[in-house]
Short mmCIF file of C-alpha atoms in Angstrom, two decimals:
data_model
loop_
_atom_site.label_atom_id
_atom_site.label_comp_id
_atom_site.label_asym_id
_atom_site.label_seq_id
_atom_site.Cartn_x
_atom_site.Cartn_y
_atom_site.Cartn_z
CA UNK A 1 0.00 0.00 0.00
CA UNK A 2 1.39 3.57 -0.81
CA UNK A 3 0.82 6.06 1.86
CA UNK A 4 0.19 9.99 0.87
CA UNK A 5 2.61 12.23 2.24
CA UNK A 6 0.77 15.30 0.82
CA UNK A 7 1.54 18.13 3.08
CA UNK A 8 3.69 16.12 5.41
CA UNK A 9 6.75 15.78 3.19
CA UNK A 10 7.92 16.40 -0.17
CA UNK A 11 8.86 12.73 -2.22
CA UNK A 12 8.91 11.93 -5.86
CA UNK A 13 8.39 8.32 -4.66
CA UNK A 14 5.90 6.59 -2.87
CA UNK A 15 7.03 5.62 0.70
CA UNK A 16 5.50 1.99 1.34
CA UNK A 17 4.48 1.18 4.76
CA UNK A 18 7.19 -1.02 5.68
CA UNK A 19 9.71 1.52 5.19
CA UNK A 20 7.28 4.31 7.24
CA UNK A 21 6.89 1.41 10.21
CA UNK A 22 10.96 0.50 10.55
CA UNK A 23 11.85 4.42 10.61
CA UNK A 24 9.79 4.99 12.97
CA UNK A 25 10.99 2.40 15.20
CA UNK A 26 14.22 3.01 14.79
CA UNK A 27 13.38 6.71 15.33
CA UNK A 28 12.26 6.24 18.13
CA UNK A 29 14.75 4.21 19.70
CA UNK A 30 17.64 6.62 18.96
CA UNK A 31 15.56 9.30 20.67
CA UNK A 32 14.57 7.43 23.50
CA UNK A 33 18.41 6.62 23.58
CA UNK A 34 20.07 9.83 23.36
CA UNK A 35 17.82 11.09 26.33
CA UNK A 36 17.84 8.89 28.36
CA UNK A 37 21.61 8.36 28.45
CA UNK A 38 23.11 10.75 25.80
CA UNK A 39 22.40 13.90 27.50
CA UNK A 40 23.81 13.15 30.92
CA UNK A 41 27.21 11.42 29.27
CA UNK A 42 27.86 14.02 27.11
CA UNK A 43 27.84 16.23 29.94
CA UNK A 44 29.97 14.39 32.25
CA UNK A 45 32.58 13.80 29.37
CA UNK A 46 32.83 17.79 29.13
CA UNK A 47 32.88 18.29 32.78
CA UNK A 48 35.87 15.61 32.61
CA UNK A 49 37.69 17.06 29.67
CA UNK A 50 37.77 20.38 31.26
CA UNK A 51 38.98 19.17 34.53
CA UNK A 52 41.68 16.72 33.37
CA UNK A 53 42.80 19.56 30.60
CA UNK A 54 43.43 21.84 33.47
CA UNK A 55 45.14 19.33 35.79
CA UNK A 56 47.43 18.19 33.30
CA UNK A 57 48.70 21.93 31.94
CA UNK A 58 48.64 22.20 35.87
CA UNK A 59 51.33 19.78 36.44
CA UNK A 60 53.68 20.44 33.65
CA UNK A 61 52.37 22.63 30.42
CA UNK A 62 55.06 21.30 28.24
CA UNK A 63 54.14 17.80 28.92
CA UNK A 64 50.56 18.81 28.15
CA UNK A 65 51.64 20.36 24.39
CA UNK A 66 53.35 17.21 23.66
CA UNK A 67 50.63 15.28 24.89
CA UNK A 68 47.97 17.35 22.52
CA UNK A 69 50.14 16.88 19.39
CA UNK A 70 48.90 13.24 18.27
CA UNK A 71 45.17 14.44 18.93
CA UNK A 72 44.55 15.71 15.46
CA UNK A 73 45.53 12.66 13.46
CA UNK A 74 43.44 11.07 16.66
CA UNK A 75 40.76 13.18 15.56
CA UNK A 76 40.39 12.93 11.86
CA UNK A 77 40.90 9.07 11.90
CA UNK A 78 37.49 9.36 14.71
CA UNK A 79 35.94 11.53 12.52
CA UNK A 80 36.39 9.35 9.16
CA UNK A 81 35.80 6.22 10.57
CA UNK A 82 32.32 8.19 11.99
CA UNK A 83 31.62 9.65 8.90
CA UNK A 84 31.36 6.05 7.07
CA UNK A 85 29.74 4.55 10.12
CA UNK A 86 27.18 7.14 9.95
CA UNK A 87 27.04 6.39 6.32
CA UNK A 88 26.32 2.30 6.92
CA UNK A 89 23.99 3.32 9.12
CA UNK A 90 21.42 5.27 6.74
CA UNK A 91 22.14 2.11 4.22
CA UNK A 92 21.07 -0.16 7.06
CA UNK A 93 18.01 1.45 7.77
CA UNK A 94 17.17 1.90 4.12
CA UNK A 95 17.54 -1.95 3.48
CA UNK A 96 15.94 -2.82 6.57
CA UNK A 97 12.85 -0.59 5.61
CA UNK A 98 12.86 -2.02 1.69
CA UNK A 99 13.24 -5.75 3.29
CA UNK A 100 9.98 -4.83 5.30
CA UNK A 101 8.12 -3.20 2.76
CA UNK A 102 8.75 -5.97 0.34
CA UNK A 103 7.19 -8.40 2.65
CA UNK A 104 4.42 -6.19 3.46
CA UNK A 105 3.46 -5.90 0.32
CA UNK A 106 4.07 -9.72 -0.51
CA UNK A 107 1.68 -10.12 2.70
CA UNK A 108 -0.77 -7.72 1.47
CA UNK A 109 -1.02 -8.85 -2.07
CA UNK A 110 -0.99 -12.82 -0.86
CA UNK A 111 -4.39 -13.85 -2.89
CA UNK A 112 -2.90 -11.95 -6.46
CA UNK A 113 0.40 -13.84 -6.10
CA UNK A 114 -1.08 -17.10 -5.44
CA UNK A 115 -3.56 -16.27 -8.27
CA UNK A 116 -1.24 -15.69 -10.99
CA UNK A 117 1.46 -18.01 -9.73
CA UNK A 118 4.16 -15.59 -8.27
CA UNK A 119 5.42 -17.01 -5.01
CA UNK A 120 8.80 -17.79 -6.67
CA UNK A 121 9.65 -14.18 -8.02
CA UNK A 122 8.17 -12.58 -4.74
CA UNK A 123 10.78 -15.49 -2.74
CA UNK A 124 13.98 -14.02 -5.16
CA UNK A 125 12.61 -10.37 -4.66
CA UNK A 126 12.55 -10.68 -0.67
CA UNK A 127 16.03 -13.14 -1.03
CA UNK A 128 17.46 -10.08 -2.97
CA UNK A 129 16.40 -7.68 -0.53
CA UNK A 130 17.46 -9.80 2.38
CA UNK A 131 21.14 -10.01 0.82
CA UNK A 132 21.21 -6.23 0.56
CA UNK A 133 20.46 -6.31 3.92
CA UNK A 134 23.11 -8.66 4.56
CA UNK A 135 25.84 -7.17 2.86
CA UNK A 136 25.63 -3.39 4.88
CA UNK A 137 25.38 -5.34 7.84
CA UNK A 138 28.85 -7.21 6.83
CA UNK A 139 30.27 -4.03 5.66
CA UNK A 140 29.28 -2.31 9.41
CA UNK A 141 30.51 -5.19 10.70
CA UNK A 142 34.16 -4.94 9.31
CA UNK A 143 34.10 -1.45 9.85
CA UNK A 144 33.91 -1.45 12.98
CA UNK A 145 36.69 -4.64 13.32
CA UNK A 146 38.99 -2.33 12.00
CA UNK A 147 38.48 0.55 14.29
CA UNK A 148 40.13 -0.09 17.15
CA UNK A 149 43.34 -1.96 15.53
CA UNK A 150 43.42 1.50 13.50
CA UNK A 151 43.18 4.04 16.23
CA UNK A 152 45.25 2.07 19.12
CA UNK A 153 48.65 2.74 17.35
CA UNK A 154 47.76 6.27 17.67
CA UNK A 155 47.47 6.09 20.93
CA UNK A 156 50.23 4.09 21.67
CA UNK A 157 52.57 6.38 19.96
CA UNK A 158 51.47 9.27 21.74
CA UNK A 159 51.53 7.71 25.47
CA UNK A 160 55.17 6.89 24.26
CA UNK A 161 55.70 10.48 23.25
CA UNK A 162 54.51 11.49 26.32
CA UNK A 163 56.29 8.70 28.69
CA UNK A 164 60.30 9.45 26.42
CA UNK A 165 59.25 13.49 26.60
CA UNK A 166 58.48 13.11 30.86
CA UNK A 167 62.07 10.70 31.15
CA UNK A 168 63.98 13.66 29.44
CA UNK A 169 62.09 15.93 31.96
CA UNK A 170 62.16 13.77 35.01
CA UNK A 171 66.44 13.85 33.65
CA UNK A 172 66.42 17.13 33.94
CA UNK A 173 64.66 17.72 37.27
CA UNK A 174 61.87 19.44 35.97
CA UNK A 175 59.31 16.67 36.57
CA UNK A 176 59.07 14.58 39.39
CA UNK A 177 57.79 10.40 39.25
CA UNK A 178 54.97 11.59 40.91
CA UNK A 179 54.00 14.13 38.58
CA UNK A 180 54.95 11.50 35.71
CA UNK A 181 52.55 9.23 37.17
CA UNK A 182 49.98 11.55 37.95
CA UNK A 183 50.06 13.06 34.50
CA UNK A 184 49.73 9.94 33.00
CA UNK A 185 46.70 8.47 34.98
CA UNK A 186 45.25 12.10 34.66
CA UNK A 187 45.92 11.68 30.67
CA UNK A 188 43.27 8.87 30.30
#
C-alpha cells in the first residue's frame, strides 16, 4: 500500500508502509536513547575534559603540548571512521525498511500472487532484498573490526611520546615520578 505524504513531506516516490513502520521504530529508539543516556554522558565527558585539561597543563604545560600533538591525526581518523559509520547506518536502515516493505506488500497482495502463480519471483525479490540487507550489515561489521586496531597505534605512539618526553624531563629535574605518574593516569 502507498501512503500519501501530501503536506507532510515532499517525495517523488511513494514511501511503502514497511519503510514508514521500521523508521519509525528506529526513530524512536535513537531518541529514547540519546535522552535517556546521551544527555547526561555528554555532559559528564565535558565536565571531565575540562577538569583533566586543566590538571594536566597544571602539572607540567610542556608535557601537556606534547601530549595534545597526536590528537589531530586522533581526531580525523574518529571523525572518518564516523563519517562512514554514519554512512552504513542510513544504508542499514534503508535496506531494513525495503526488506519490510517488500514483505508487506508480498503479505498484502498474498491472494494476487497465489492467483497468478508468483510465489517464486516474490521469494527471489525478498532473497534479494534480504542479501542487501546482509551485505551493509557485513560491511558495518568490518568497519567497525577495523576501528580499534586502526586508532590504538595512535594512541600508543602518543603515550610513548609522552612517557620518552616526561624521562627527558624527570632527567632534567623538571618533573618529578609523581607528577609523571599523575600526568599519566590524569591523561586517560
Amino acid at each position: 500500500r502507498y501512503i500519501s505524504v501530501t503536506g507532510v513531506q515532499t517525495c517523488a516516490l511513494p514511501i511503502w508502509l514497511g519503510d514508514v513502520m521500521s523508521r519509525v521504530s528506529g526513530d524512536v529508539s535513537a531518541i529514547e536513547s540519546f535522552l535517556v543516556s546521551g544527555t547526561s554522558r555528554a555532559v559528564s565527558n565535558v565536565l571531565q575534559l575540562v577538569f583533566f585539561s586543566v590538571a594536566i597543563v597544571l602539572i607540567q604545560p610542556l608535557l601537556a603540548v606534547v601530549a595534545l600533538v597526536v590528537t589531530p591525526l586522533f581526531w580525523v581518523t574518529s571523525r572518518w571512521f564516523a563519517r562512514r559509520l554514519k554512512e552504513l547506518s542510513r544504508e542499514r536502515q534503508r535496506r531494513s525498511g525495503a526488506l519490510n516493505a517488500s514483505l508487506e506488500q508480498t503479505l498484502s497482495t498474498l491472494p494476487l500472487v497465489q492467483a497468478y502463480d508468483q510465489g517464486e519471483r516474490e521469494v527471489r525479490r525478498y532473497a534479494a532484498e534480504a542479501e542487501a540487507k546482509y551485505r551493509t550489515e557485513m560491511a558495518a561489521a568490518r568497519l567497525r573490526s577495523v576501528y580499534a586496531p586502526t586508532l590504538d597505534p595512535i594512541e600508543l605512539a602518543g603515550a610513548l611520546v609522552v612517557i620518552g618526553t616526561g624521562a627527558w624531563l624527570l632527567a632534567r629535574g623538571e618533573l618529578t615520578v609523581g607528577g609523571l605518574l599523575a600526568f599519566r593516569s590524569e591523561e586517560h
